[in-house]
Amino acid sequence: GWWWMSRSEPTELFADRTEQGEFQLPDGSTVSLNAVTEVQYAQKNWKKERRIRLEGEAFFEVEKGVPFIVETPYGIVEVLGTSFNVEARPDIFRVNCYSGKVRVSLPNGVSDTITPNQGVEKVNGNLLARTLDNDNDIAWQQNIHHFEDQPVYLVFAELERQYLVQLDYPAAI
């Protein structure tokens, strides 16, 4: 199941396969974790700097305040007060903005700022604009998983995260 640990530092939140979890952060902001997602943050500096490390997928609703920074291995997302979704997995880095303003930066220095109902996706080292599908992009929070024009290996990987299944398919697909 999902769990959180608060040793001295950092605080870790985790959602396992087939699980989702919603957590409140020290400032009242919330983070909802999709399956196979981990976030870490340090509580002691939270009032000065709200910084979270994310691997996986999470939806954030951020209270106004000092900058809120989500670090992933694939790029960094900076906001002030907003709601947004970040998917940061080895084959996909995608950010959707639902309210406020979100700045997305790649390790190579490419960056973009998006506003409500805009999204960006990392493709070959660039950030490409994408139109949000509000009914489907964050439907995972209602246990609905929508796939359109996705390679089959990404679809199978997501289904394996969400359900206790192991899917085998020919490499040629």
Coordinates of N, CA, C and O in Angstrom, one line a residue, residues 2-6 11-14 23 43:
W2 N 0.2 2.4 0.0 CA 1.0 3.6 0.0 C 1.4 3.9 1.5 O 0.8 3.5 2.4
W3 N 2.4 4.7 1.6 CA 2.9 4.9 3.0 C 3.7 6.2 3.0 O 4.1 6.8 2.0
W4 N 3.9 6.7 4.2 CA 4.8 7.9 4.3 C 5.7 7.6 5.5 O 5.4 6.9 6.4
M5 N 6.9 8.2 5.4 CA 7.9 8.0 6.5 C 8.4 9.4 6.8 O 8.7 10.2 6.0
S6 N 8.6 9.6 8.1 CA 9.2 10.9 8.5 C 10.3 10.5 9.5 O 10.1 10.6 10.7
T11 N 11.3 13.6 4.3 CA 10.0 12.9 4.4 C 9.8 12.3 3.0 O 10.0 12.9 2.0
E12 N 9.4 11.0 3.1 CA 9.2 10.3 1.8 C 7.7 9.8 1.7 O 7.1 9.4 2.7
L13 N 7.1 10.0 0.6 CA 5.7 9.6 0.3 C 5.8 8.6 -0.9 O 6.6 8.9 -1.8
F14 N 5.1 7.5 -0.8 CA 5.2 6.5 -1.8 C 3.9 5.8 -2.1 O 3.1 5.5 -1.2
F23 N -1.8 13.2 -0.1 CA -1.1 13.7 1.1 C -1.2 15.2 1.2 O -1.2 15.9 0.2
Q43 N 11.2 19.0 5.4 CA 10.2 19.8 6.1 C 10.9 21.0 6.8 O 10.3 22.1 6.9

